[in-house]
């Protein structure tokens, strides 16, 4: 049976482009994913990152939802300690009212940015410590079983928008298992603990009202092109963009300068992030993807289609679907 494929869209702002063009590209990407049978598209909350346009995650989901008809849309994820559970219940309850049966809510506990941005978000440095309690409070609002006397999420009450725990460590794995929620591992950029985290989640899972058996979604980078040479060239462009985004301090750098960053140490970090990457033409992808699925012991793969251009990402979406059909 074909493993379900989904997409993680970071709404990248490519060099020379704007947030407006990035958002338009996210609409096109979701439409292409819908055409080719992907399960869902998720958007990740990041802040103060010049090359990522998905900071207002629920707003972006609402916009994409208006331009698609069937594909599931959600957060992958909302960084819950940045928000009150009631606010997120209201936002995603509103989305569910707009697009019934199509909305997912993935939850993470990282800040999604740096210390100064945490301050600007008015986030308490200790807010992550409350993550398990906040997940339960949020879940109760969505179930119509509020834990705060006299307070309901409207919209949201009774919507039971499905929750997913996101993580890249053992903490998220054990929490998802204890709460009986699906677990999504961020192996597309933090691969180190993938196998032990998934093993712990499966071993410790306790059935819940939402889920009766463990369900693992694993992140995979994909660089698909019509030829292997084109895919290799695209992967190098992706590495340059990552190096600039992570180490370029907001500067506009040339390819040569990006290559210097890669050679001076950024390359080791970038290669580590891209450990789990399927790259090549359609005929080369199926075995790589299936090999990763087995390694991750995953029920579903969520793919970050890596490309330096919108056209390249859209083509990658098509080619992977064809390869895995």
PDB file of C-alpha atoms in Angstrom:
ATOM      1  CA  UNK A   1       0.000   0.000   0.000  1.00  0.00           C
ATOM      2  CA  UNK A   2       1.289   3.472  -0.870  1.00  0.00           C
ATOM      3  CA  UNK A   3       2.378   5.416   2.189  1.00  0.00           C
ATOM      4  CA  UNK A   4       0.420   8.666   2.638  1.00  0.00           C
ATOM      5  CA  UNK A   5       2.417  11.698   1.526  1.00  0.00           C
ATOM      6  CA  UNK A   6       1.942  15.190   2.925  1.00  0.00           C
ATOM      7  CA  UNK A   7       3.772  18.498   2.573  1.00  0.00           C
ATOM      8  CA  UNK A   8       5.428  20.847   5.030  1.00  0.00           C
ATOM      9  CA  UNK A   9       5.424  24.321   3.506  1.00  0.00           C
ATOM     10  CA  UNK A  10       7.670  26.888   5.199  1.00  0.00           C
ATOM     11  CA  UNK A  11       6.427  29.555   2.776  1.00  0.00           C
ATOM     12  CA  UNK A  12      10.028  30.372   1.809  1.00  0.00           C
ATOM     13  CA  UNK A  13      10.847  33.834   0.507  1.00  0.00           C
ATOM     14  CA  UNK A  14      13.416  33.076  -2.161  1.00  0.00           C
ATOM     15  CA  UNK A  15      16.160  35.516  -3.031  1.00  0.00           C
ATOM     16  CA  UNK A  16      14.746  38.498  -4.911  1.00  0.00           C
ATOM     17  CA  UNK A  17      11.157  37.694  -3.963  1.00  0.00           C
ATOM     18  CA  UNK A  18       8.652  39.108  -1.456  1.00  0.00           C
ATOM     19  CA  UNK A  19       6.217  37.820   1.156  1.00  0.00           C
ATOM     20  CA  UNK A  20       3.406  38.401  -1.339  1.00  0.00           C
ATOM     21  CA  UNK A  21       5.007  36.166  -3.961  1.00  0.00           C
ATOM     22  CA  UNK A  22       5.762  33.580  -1.269  1.00  0.00           C
ATOM     23  CA  UNK A  23       2.117  33.430  -0.179  1.00  0.00           C
ATOM     24  CA  UNK A  24       0.955  33.147  -3.788  1.00  0.00           C
ATOM     25  CA  UNK A  25       3.412  30.272  -4.190  1.00  0.00           C
ATOM     26  CA  UNK A  26       1.960  28.548  -1.106  1.00  0.00           C
ATOM     27  CA  UNK A  27      -1.479  28.672  -2.701  1.00  0.00           C
ATOM     28  CA  UNK A  28      -0.108  27.168  -5.917  1.00  0.00           C
ATOM     29  CA  UNK A  29       1.748  24.495  -3.969  1.00  0.00           C
ATOM     30  CA  UNK A  30      -1.372  23.418  -2.049  1.00  0.00           C
ATOM     31  CA  UNK A  31      -3.384  23.320  -5.260  1.00  0.00           C
ATOM     32  CA  UNK A  32      -0.737  21.167  -6.935  1.00  0.00           C
ATOM     33  CA  UNK A  33      -0.607  18.873  -3.881  1.00  0.00           C
ATOM     34  CA  UNK A  34      -4.391  18.527  -3.969  1.00  0.00           C
ATOM     35  CA  UNK A  35      -4.277  17.601  -7.674  1.00  0.00           C
ATOM     36  CA  UNK A  36      -1.684  14.891  -7.016  1.00  0.00           C
ATOM     37  CA  UNK A  37      -3.273  13.152  -4.049  1.00  0.00           C
ATOM     38  CA  UNK A  38      -1.277  14.430  -1.073  1.00  0.00           C
ATOM     39  CA  UNK A  39      -2.987  14.040   2.314  1.00  0.00           C
ATOM     40  CA  UNK A  40      -2.330  17.453   3.868  1.00  0.00           C
ATOM     41  CA  UNK A  41      -0.236  20.600   3.805  1.00  0.00           C
ATOM     42  CA  UNK A  42       1.100  22.019   7.058  1.00  0.00           C
ATOM     43  CA  UNK A  43       2.607  25.431   7.769  1.00  0.00           C
ATOM     44  CA  UNK A  44       5.180  26.090  10.486  1.00  0.00           C
ATOM     45  CA  UNK A  45       5.214  29.031  12.871  1.00  0.00           C
ATOM     46  CA  UNK A  46       8.531  30.900  12.725  1.00  0.00           C
ATOM     47  CA  UNK A  47       9.293  34.463  13.759  1.00  0.00           C
ATOM     48  CA  UNK A  48      11.899  37.071  12.815  1.00  0.00           C
ATOM     49  CA  UNK A  49      13.230  34.977   9.942  1.00  0.00           C
ATOM     50  CA  UNK A  50      13.732  37.013   6.764  1.00  0.00           C
ATOM     51  CA  UNK A  51      13.240  34.034   4.461  1.00  0.00           C
ATOM     52  CA  UNK A  52      10.091  32.466   5.998  1.00  0.00           C
ATOM     53  CA  UNK A  53       6.582  33.908   5.541  1.00  0.00           C
ATOM     54  CA  UNK A  54       4.518  31.513   7.715  1.00  0.00           C
ATOM     55  CA  UNK A  55       4.653  33.430  11.007  1.00  0.00           C
ATOM     56  CA  UNK A  56       0.883  34.120  11.094  1.00  0.00           C
ATOM     57  CA  UNK A  57       0.111  30.455  10.593  1.00  0.00           C
ATOM     58  CA  UNK A  58      -3.661  30.464  11.031  1.00  0.00           C
ATOM     59  CA  UNK A  59      -4.053  33.437   8.663  1.00  0.00           C
ATOM     60  CA  UNK A  60      -2.072  31.628   5.974  1.00  0.00           C
ATOM     61  CA  UNK A  61      -4.154  28.461   6.439  1.00  0.00           C
ATOM     62  CA  UNK A  62      -7.348  30.497   6.031  1.00  0.00           C
ATOM     63  CA  UNK A  63      -6.089  32.020   2.776  1.00  0.00           C
ATOM     64  CA  UNK A  64      -4.978  28.688   1.301  1.00  0.00           C
ATOM     65  CA  UNK A  65      -8.228  27.056   2.393  1.00  0.00           C
ATOM     66  CA  UNK A  66     -10.201  29.544   0.295  1.00  0.00           C
ATOM     67  CA  UNK A  67      -8.257  28.455  -2.811  1.00  0.00           C
ATOM     68  CA  UNK A  68      -8.463  24.663  -2.312  1.00  0.00           C
ATOM     69  CA  UNK A  69     -11.366  22.266  -1.835  1.00  0.00           C
ATOM     70  CA  UNK A  70     -10.413  18.898  -0.331  1.00  0.00           C
ATOM     71  CA  UNK A  71      -6.836  18.728   0.950  1.00  0.00           C
ATOM     72  CA  UNK A  72      -6.319  18.914   4.723  1.00  0.00           C
ATOM     73  CA  UNK A  73      -4.547  22.034   5.996  1.00  0.00           C
ATOM     74  CA  UNK A  74      -2.944  22.679   9.335  1.00  0.00           C
ATOM     75  CA  UNK A  75      -0.141  23.864  11.517  1.00  0.00           C
ATOM     76  CA  UNK A  76       3.080  21.955  11.612  1.00  0.00           C
ATOM     77  CA  UNK A  77       3.105  23.533  13.970  1.00  0.00           C
ATOM     78  CA  UNK A  78       1.843  26.217  16.252  1.00  0.00           C
ATOM     79  CA  UNK A  79       4.435  26.922  18.948  1.00  0.00           C
ATOM     80  CA  UNK A  80       1.930  26.734  21.782  1.00  0.00           C
ATOM     81  CA  UNK A  81       4.008  28.467  24.509  1.00  0.00           C
ATOM     82  CA  UNK A  82       3.883  31.619  22.340  1.00  0.00           C
ATOM     83  CA  UNK A  83       0.098  31.758  22.777  1.00  0.00           C
ATOM     84  CA  UNK A  84      -2.722  31.157  25.210  1.00  0.00           C
ATOM     85  CA  UNK A  85      -4.544  27.845  24.618  1.00  0.00           C
ATOM     86  CA  UNK A  86      -7.845  29.742  24.362  1.00  0.00           C
ATOM     87  CA  UNK A  87      -6.533  31.941  21.525  1.00  0.00           C
ATOM     88  CA  UNK A  88      -5.388  28.919  19.513  1.00  0.00           C
ATOM     89  CA  UNK A  89      -8.653  27.067  20.194  1.00  0.00           C
ATOM     90  CA  UNK A  90     -10.562  30.077  18.853  1.00  0.00           C
ATOM     91  CA  UNK A  91      -8.334  30.432  15.792  1.00  0.00           C
ATOM     92  CA  UNK A  92      -8.484  26.782  14.803  1.00  0.00           C
ATOM     93  CA  UNK A  93     -12.134  26.526  15.783  1.00  0.00           C
ATOM     94  CA  UNK A  94     -12.735  29.365  13.330  1.00  0.00           C
ATOM     95  CA  UNK A  95     -10.752  27.566  10.631  1.00  0.00           C
ATOM     96  CA  UNK A  96     -12.752  24.374  11.246  1.00  0.00           C
ATOM     97  CA  UNK A  97     -15.997  26.334  10.942  1.00  0.00           C
ATOM     98  CA  UNK A  98     -14.779  27.705   7.611  1.00  0.00           C
ATOM     99  CA  UNK A  99     -13.389  24.408   6.279  1.00  0.00           C
ATOM    100  CA  UNK A 100     -15.121  21.565   8.194  1.00  0.00           C
ATOM    101  CA  UNK A 101     -13.179  18.319   8.412  1.00  0.00           C
ATOM    102  CA  UNK A 102     -10.061  19.748   6.748  1.00  0.00           C
ATOM    103  CA  UNK A 103      -8.125  21.312   9.628  1.00  0.00           C
ATOM    104  CA  UNK A 104      -5.231  19.826  11.663  1.00  0.00           C
ATOM    105  CA  UNK A 105      -3.453  21.358  14.651  1.00  0.00           C
ATOM    106  CA  UNK A 106       0.153  20.335  15.219  1.00  0.00           C
ATOM    107  CA  UNK A 107       1.707  21.650  18.418  1.00  0.00           C
ATOM    108  CA  UNK A 108       5.318  22.339  19.352  1.00  0.00           C
ATOM    109  CA  UNK A 109       6.943  23.826  22.438  1.00  0.00           C
ATOM    110  CA  UNK A 110       9.955  25.595  20.904  1.00  0.00           C
ATOM    111  CA  UNK A 111       9.877  29.397  20.533  1.00  0.00           C
ATOM    112  CA  UNK A 112      10.279  29.262  16.759  1.00  0.00           C
ATOM    113  CA  UNK A 113      12.987  31.926  17.007  1.00  0.00           C
ATOM    114  CA  UNK A 114      15.661  33.473  19.252  1.00  0.00           C
ATOM    115  CA  UNK A 115      15.722  34.996  22.764  1.00  0.00           C
ATOM    116  CA  UNK A 116      15.087  38.582  21.660  1.00  0.00           C
ATOM    117  CA  UNK A 117      12.110  37.441  19.618  1.00  0.00           C
ATOM    118  CA  UNK A 118      10.791  35.526  22.605  1.00  0.00           C
ATOM    119  CA  UNK A 119      10.807  38.830  24.504  1.00  0.00           C
ATOM    120  CA  UNK A 120       9.042  40.594  21.635  1.00  0.00           C
ATOM    121  CA  UNK A 121       6.383  37.863  21.703  1.00  0.00           C
ATOM    122  CA  UNK A 122       5.923  38.568  25.454  1.00  0.00           C
ATOM    123  CA  UNK A 123       6.769  34.965  26.080  1.00  0.00           C
ATOM    124  CA  UNK A 124       7.890  33.911  29.536  1.00  0.00           C
ATOM    125  CA  UNK A 125      11.214  32.014  29.310  1.00  0.00           C
ATOM    126  CA  UNK A 126       9.646  29.286  31.454  1.00  0.00           C
ATOM    127  CA  UNK A 127       6.472  28.986  29.394  1.00  0.00           C
ATOM    128  CA  UNK A 128       7.643  25.770  27.721  1.00  0.00           C
ATOM    129  CA  UNK A 129       7.447  24.067  31.118  1.00  0.00           C
ATOM    130  CA  UNK A 130       3.652  24.326  30.926  1.00  0.00           C
ATOM    131  CA  UNK A 131       3.421  22.735  27.497  1.00  0.00           C
ATOM    132  CA  UNK A 132       1.741  19.460  28.626  1.00  0.00           C
ATOM    133  CA  UNK A 133      -0.850  21.336  30.697  1.00  0.00           C
ATOM    134  CA  UNK A 134      -1.447  23.811  27.855  1.00  0.00           C
ATOM    135  CA  UNK A 135      -2.032  20.971  25.391  1.00  0.00           C
ATOM    136  CA  UNK A 136      -4.646  19.485  27.734  1.00  0.00           C
ATOM    137  CA  UNK A 137      -6.308  22.875  28.230  1.00  0.00           C
ATOM    138  CA  UNK A 138      -6.443  23.423  24.468  1.00  0.00           C
ATOM    139  CA  UNK A 139      -7.775  19.916  23.858  1.00  0.00           C
ATOM    140  CA  UNK A 140     -10.529  20.517  26.417  1.00  0.00           C
ATOM    141  CA  UNK A 141     -11.627  23.763  24.752  1.00  0.00           C
ATOM    142  CA  UNK A 142     -11.908  21.984  21.393  1.00  0.00           C
ATOM    143  CA  UNK A 143     -13.849  19.108  22.960  1.00  0.00           C
ATOM    144  CA  UNK A 144     -16.292  21.440  24.706  1.00  0.00           C
ATOM    145  CA  UNK A 145     -15.032  20.288  28.110  1.00  0.00           C
ATOM    146  CA  UNK A 146     -13.336  23.458  29.342  1.00  0.00           C
ATOM    147  CA  UNK A 147     -10.899  23.275  32.244  1.00  0.00           C
ATOM    148  CA  UNK A 148     -11.433  26.970  33.023  1.00  0.00           C
ATOM    149  CA  UNK A 149     -14.779  27.571  34.694  1.00  0.00           C
ATOM    150  CA  UNK A 150     -17.171  29.608  32.582  1.00  0.00           C
ATOM    151  CA  UNK A 151     -14.822  29.949  29.597  1.00  0.00           C
ATOM    152  CA  UNK A 152     -15.476  28.374  26.194  1.00  0.00           C
ATOM    153  CA  UNK A 153     -13.749  28.688  22.829  1.00  0.00           C
ATOM    154  CA  UNK A 154     -16.266  30.171  20.406  1.00  0.00           C
ATOM    155  CA  UNK A 155     -15.798  29.156  17.631  1.00  0.00           C
ATOM    156  CA  UNK A 156     -14.014  25.947  18.613  1.00  0.00           C
ATOM    157  CA  UNK A 157     -16.184  24.392  21.306  1.00  0.00           C
ATOM    158  CA  UNK A 158     -17.031  20.831  20.285  1.00  0.00           C
ATOM    159  CA  UNK A 159     -15.076  20.999  17.020  1.00  0.00           C
ATOM    160  CA  UNK A 160     -12.563  18.364  18.138  1.00  0.00           C
ATOM    161  CA  UNK A 161      -9.944  19.587  15.678  1.00  0.00           C
ATOM    162  CA  UNK A 162      -7.382  16.750  15.717  1.00  0.00           C
ATOM    163  CA  UNK A 163      -4.181  17.474  17.626  1.00  0.00           C
ATOM    164  CA  UNK A 164      -0.677  16.284  16.752  1.00  0.00           C
ATOM    165  CA  UNK A 165       2.413  16.583  18.932  1.00  0.00           C
ATOM    166  CA  UNK A 166       5.494  17.765  17.060  1.00  0.00           C
ATOM    167  CA  UNK A 167       8.993  17.157  18.286  1.00  0.00           C
ATOM    168  CA  UNK A 168      12.633  16.374  17.673  1.00  0.00           C
ATOM    169  CA  UNK A 169      13.429  14.915  21.101  1.00  0.00           C
ATOM    170  CA  UNK A 170      12.325  12.259  23.539  1.00  0.00           C
ATOM    171  CA  UNK A 171      10.087  14.769  25.362  1.00  0.00           C
ATOM    172  CA  UNK A 172       7.604  15.085  22.518  1.00  0.00           C
ATOM    173  CA  UNK A 173       7.602  11.338  21.927  1.00  0.00           C
ATOM    174  CA  UNK A 174       6.740  10.460  25.512  1.00  0.00           C
ATOM    175  CA  UNK A 175       4.129  13.239  25.760  1.00  0.00           C
ATOM    176  CA  UNK A 176       2.384  12.161  22.548  1.00  0.00           C
ATOM    177  CA  UNK A 177       2.378   8.574  23.807  1.00  0.00           C
ATOM    178  CA  UNK A 178       0.982   9.523  27.223  1.00  0.00           C
ATOM    179  CA  UNK A 179      -1.811  11.650  25.687  1.00  0.00           C
ATOM    180  CA  UNK A 180      -2.633   9.165  22.941  1.00  0.00           C
ATOM    181  CA  UNK A 181      -1.955  11.663  20.149  1.00  0.00           C
ATOM    182  CA  UNK A 182      -0.246  11.280  16.769  1.00  0.00           C
ATOM    183  CA  UNK A 183       3.454  12.152  16.778  1.00  0.00           C
ATOM    184  CA  UNK A 184       5.253  14.093  14.043  1.00  0.00           C
ATOM    185  CA  UNK A 185       9.047  14.033  14.149  1.00  0.00           C
ATOM    186  CA  UNK A 186      11.029  16.914  12.622  1.00  0.00           C
ATOM    187  CA  UNK A 187      13.588  14.676  10.933  1.00  0.00           C
ATOM    188  CA  UNK A 188      13.723  17.031   7.941  1.00  0.00           C
ATOM    189  CA  UNK A 189      16.010  19.342   9.952  1.00  0.00           C
ATOM    190  CA  UNK A 190      16.755  17.641  13.315  1.00  0.00           C
ATOM    191  CA  UNK A 191      17.420  13.971  12.538  1.00  0.00           C
ATOM    192  CA  UNK A 192      19.520  12.929  15.528  1.00  0.00           C
ATOM    193  CA  UNK A 193      16.903  11.238  17.745  1.00  0.00           C
ATOM    194  CA  UNK A 194      14.472  10.002  15.108  1.00  0.00           C
ATOM    195  CA  UNK A 195      14.774   6.269  15.722  1.00  0.00           C
ATOM    196  CA  UNK A 196      14.827   6.210  19.563  1.00  0.00           C
ATOM    197  CA  UNK A 197      12.024   8.788  19.773  1.00  0.00           C
ATOM    198  CA  UNK A 198       9.735   6.825  17.465  1.00  0.00           C
ATOM    199  CA  UNK A 199      10.546   3.570  19.261  1.00  0.00           C
ATOM    200  CA  UNK A 200       9.720   5.142  22.634  1.00  0.00           C
ATOM    201  CA  UNK A 201       6.479   6.606  21.288  1.00  0.00           C
ATOM    202  CA  UNK A 202       5.312   3.258  19.933  1.00  0.00           C
ATOM    203  CA  UNK A 203       6.307   1.379  23.083  1.00  0.00           C
ATOM    204  CA  UNK A 204       4.642   3.797  25.508  1.00  0.00           C
ATOM    205  CA  UNK A 205       1.514   4.735  23.527  1.00  0.00           C
ATOM    206  CA  UNK A 206      -1.778   4.786  25.416  1.00  0.00           C
ATOM    207  CA  UNK A 207      -5.003   4.794  23.366  1.00  0.00           C
ATOM    208  CA  UNK A 208      -7.205   7.888  23.598  1.00  0.00           C
ATOM    209  CA  UNK A 209     -10.530   9.172  22.342  1.00  0.00           C
ATOM    210  CA  UNK A 210      -8.766  10.649  19.309  1.00  0.00           C
ATOM    211  CA  UNK A 211      -6.482   7.727  18.482  1.00  0.00           C
ATOM    212  CA  UNK A 212      -6.556   4.002  19.260  1.00  0.00           C
ATOM    213  CA  UNK A 213      -3.076   3.072  17.956  1.00  0.00           C
ATOM    214  CA  UNK A 214       0.242   4.889  17.477  1.00  0.00           C
ATOM    215  CA  UNK A 215       0.550   7.069  14.378  1.00  0.00           C
ATOM    216  CA  UNK A 216       3.925   8.455  13.278  1.00  0.00           C
ATOM    217  CA  UNK A 217       4.532  11.186  10.724  1.00  0.00           C
ATOM    218  CA  UNK A 218       8.191  11.687   9.796  1.00  0.00           C
ATOM    219  CA  UNK A 219       9.725  14.659   8.002  1.00  0.00           C
ATOM    220  CA  UNK A 220      11.739  14.103   4.820  1.00  0.00           C
ATOM    221  CA  UNK A 221      13.426  16.557   2.463  1.00  0.00           C
ATOM    222  CA  UNK A 222      12.837  15.872  -1.216  1.00  0.00           C
ATOM    223  CA  UNK A 223      14.642  17.393  -4.181  1.00  0.00           C
ATOM    224  CA  UNK A 224      12.990  15.906  -7.254  1.00  0.00           C
ATOM    225  CA  UNK A 225      13.772  17.006 -10.805  1.00  0.00           C
ATOM    226  CA  UNK A 226      13.449  15.580 -14.297  1.00  0.00           C
ATOM    227  CA  UNK A 227      17.094  14.476 -14.341  1.00  0.00           C
ATOM    228  CA  UNK A 228      19.639  13.527 -11.695  1.00  0.00           C
ATOM    229  CA  UNK A 229      21.962  16.344 -12.787  1.00  0.00           C
ATOM    230  CA  UNK A 230      19.165  18.894 -12.401  1.00  0.00           C
ATOM    231  CA  UNK A 231      18.340  17.532  -8.954  1.00  0.00           C
ATOM    232  CA  UNK A 232      21.993  17.749  -7.864  1.00  0.00           C
ATOM    233  CA  UNK A 233      22.232  21.350  -9.051  1.00  0.00           C
ATOM    234  CA  UNK A 234      19.013  22.167  -7.210  1.00  0.00           C
ATOM    235  CA  UNK A 235      20.279  20.553  -4.004  1.00  0.00           C
ATOM    236  CA  UNK A 236      23.407  22.706  -4.147  1.00  0.00           C
ATOM    237  CA  UNK A 237      21.234  25.803  -4.535  1.00  0.00           C
ATOM    238  CA  UNK A 238      19.189  24.698  -1.520  1.00  0.00           C
ATOM    239  CA  UNK A 239      22.363  24.318   0.539  1.00  0.00           C
ATOM    240  CA  UNK A 240      23.448  27.839  -0.425  1.00  0.00           C
ATOM    241  CA  UNK A 241      20.074  29.262   0.602  1.00  0.00           C
ATOM    242  CA  UNK A 242      20.210  27.438   3.934  1.00  0.00           C
ATOM    243  CA  UNK A 243      23.730  28.700   4.598  1.00  0.00           C
ATOM    244  CA  UNK A 244      22.674  32.282   3.834  1.00  0.00           C
ATOM    245  CA  UNK A 245      19.522  32.004   5.923  1.00  0.00           C
ATOM    246  CA  UNK A 246      21.310  30.508   8.923  1.00  0.00           C
ATOM    247  CA  UNK A 247      24.673  32.247   8.811  1.00  0.00           C
ATOM    248  CA  UNK A 248      24.348  35.176   6.398  1.00  0.00           C
ATOM    249  CA  UNK A 249      23.049  37.607   9.059  1.00  0.00           C
ATOM    250  CA  UNK A 250      20.343  38.893   6.747  1.00  0.00           C
ATOM    251  CA  UNK A 251      22.821  39.866   4.022  1.00  0.00           C
ATOM    252  CA  UNK A 252      22.200  39.468   0.311  1.00  0.00           C
ATOM    253  CA  UNK A 253      25.038  37.181  -0.746  1.00  0.00           C
ATOM    254  CA  UNK A 254      26.189  35.846  -4.102  1.00  0.00           C
ATOM    255  CA  UNK A 255      26.493  32.145  -4.885  1.00  0.00           C
ATOM    256  CA  UNK A 256      30.247  32.427  -4.467  1.00  0.00           C
ATOM    257  CA  UNK A 257      29.883  33.974  -1.028  1.00  0.00           C
ATOM    258  CA  UNK A 258      27.367  31.291  -0.064  1.00  0.00           C
ATOM    259  CA  UNK A 259      29.837  28.619  -1.176  1.00  0.00           C
ATOM    260  CA  UNK A 260      32.464  30.261   1.049  1.00  0.00           C
ATOM    261  CA  UNK A 261      30.058  30.019   3.999  1.00  0.00           C
ATOM    262  CA  UNK A 262      29.531  26.337   3.249  1.00  0.00           C
ATOM    263  CA  UNK A 263      33.282  25.756   3.048  1.00  0.00           C
ATOM    264  CA  UNK A 264      33.959  27.626   6.312  1.00  0.00           C
ATOM    265  CA  UNK A 265      31.799  25.457   8.563  1.00  0.00           C
ATOM    266  CA  UNK A 266      28.206  26.151   7.583  1.00  0.00           C
ATOM    267  CA  UNK A 267      28.433  23.141   5.319  1.00  0.00           C
ATOM    268  CA  UNK A 268      28.713  20.711   8.224  1.00  0.00           C
ATOM    269  CA  UNK A 269      25.598  22.163   9.858  1.00  0.00           C
ATOM    270  CA  UNK A 270      23.638  22.202   6.601  1.00  0.00           C
ATOM    271  CA  UNK A 271      24.623  18.631   5.730  1.00  0.00           C
ATOM    272  CA  UNK A 272      23.449  17.543   9.174  1.00  0.00           C
ATOM    273  CA  UNK A 273      20.077  19.203   8.712  1.00  0.00           C
ATOM    274  CA  UNK A 274      19.669  17.526   5.320  1.00  0.00           C
ATOM    275  CA  UNK A 275      20.621  14.035   6.545  1.00  0.00           C
ATOM    276  CA  UNK A 276      17.256  12.665   5.481  1.00  0.00           C
ATOM    277  CA  UNK A 277      16.937  13.872   1.892  1.00  0.00           C
ATOM    278  CA  UNK A 278      15.657  11.997  -1.146  1.00  0.00           C
ATOM    279  CA  UNK A 279      17.187  13.450  -4.281  1.00  0.00           C
ATOM    280  CA  UNK A 280      17.035  12.631  -7.967  1.00  0.00           C
ATOM    281  CA  UNK A 281      14.776  11.870 -10.909  1.00  0.00           C
ATOM    282  CA  UNK A 282      11.461  10.006 -10.441  1.00  0.00           C
ATOM    283  CA  UNK A 283      13.061   6.632 -11.138  1.00  0.00           C
ATOM    284  CA  UNK A 284      15.532   7.188  -8.285  1.00  0.00           C
ATOM    285  CA  UNK A 285      13.117   8.439  -5.643  1.00  0.00           C
ATOM    286  CA  UNK A 286      10.896   5.491  -4.744  1.00  0.00           C
ATOM    287  CA  UNK A 287      13.627   3.348  -3.178  1.00  0.00           C
ATOM    288  CA  UNK A 288      15.051   6.301  -1.225  1.00  0.00           C
ATOM    289  CA  UNK A 289      11.640   7.274   0.135  1.00  0.00           C
ATOM    290  CA  UNK A 290      10.717   3.709   1.049  1.00  0.00           C
ATOM    291  CA  UNK A 291      14.098   3.250   2.731  1.00  0.00           C
ATOM    292  CA  UNK A 292      13.459   6.304   4.866  1.00  0.00           C
ATOM    293  CA  UNK A 293       9.952   5.133   5.727  1.00  0.00           C
ATOM    294  CA  UNK A 294      11.366   1.874   7.077  1.00  0.00           C
ATOM    295  CA  UNK A 295      14.123   3.647   8.992  1.00  0.00           C
ATOM    296  CA  UNK A 296      11.623   6.053  10.561  1.00  0.00           C
ATOM    297  CA  UNK A 297       8.986   3.334  11.142  1.00  0.00           C
ATOM    298  CA  UNK A 298       6.516   5.932   9.846  1.00  0.00           C
ATOM    299  CA  UNK A 299       2.836   5.677   8.968  1.00  0.00           C
ATOM    300  CA  UNK A 300       2.987   8.864   6.892  1.00  0.00           C
ATOM    301  CA  UNK A 301       5.701  11.073   5.456  1.00  0.00           C
ATOM    302  CA  UNK A 302       5.558  14.867   5.494  1.00  0.00           C
ATOM    303  CA  UNK A 303       7.814  16.217   2.788  1.00  0.00           C
ATOM    304  CA  UNK A 304       9.672  19.506   2.604  1.00  0.00           C
ATOM    305  CA  UNK A 305      10.061  19.994  -1.142  1.00  0.00           C
ATOM    306  CA  UNK A 306      13.362  21.827  -1.298  1.00  0.00           C
ATOM    307  CA  UNK A 307      14.005  24.088  -4.251  1.00  0.00           C
ATOM    308  CA  UNK A 308      15.425  27.524  -4.954  1.00  0.00           C
ATOM    309  CA  UNK A 309      12.452  28.407  -7.177  1.00  0.00           C
ATOM    310  CA  UNK A 310       8.676  28.150  -7.045  1.00  0.00           C
ATOM    311  CA  UNK A 311       8.643  26.252 -10.332  1.00  0.00           C
ATOM    312  CA  UNK A 312      11.136  23.752  -8.957  1.00  0.00           C
ATOM    313  CA  UNK A 313       9.008  23.098  -5.862  1.00  0.00           C
ATOM    314  CA  UNK A 314       5.851  22.598  -7.924  1.00  0.00           C
ATOM    315  CA  UNK A 315       7.640  20.197 -10.251  1.00  0.00           C
ATOM    316  CA  UNK A 316       9.060  18.310  -7.265  1.00  0.00           C
ATOM    317  CA  UNK A 317       5.527  17.860  -5.895  1.00  0.00           C
ATOM    318  CA  UNK A 318       4.438  16.314  -9.198  1.00  0.00           C
ATOM    319  CA  UNK A 319       7.477  14.096  -9.664  1.00  0.00           C
ATOM    320  CA  UNK A 320       7.361  12.613  -6.167  1.00  0.00           C
ATOM    321  CA  UNK A 321       3.678  11.787  -6.512  1.00  0.00           C
ATOM    322  CA  UNK A 322       4.412  10.066  -9.813  1.00  0.00           C
ATOM    323  CA  UNK A 323       7.349   8.178  -8.363  1.00  0.00           C
ATOM    324  CA  UNK A 324       5.323   6.860  -5.436  1.00  0.00           C
ATOM    325  CA  UNK A 325       2.104   6.088  -7.356  1.00  0.00           C
TER     326      UNK A 325
END
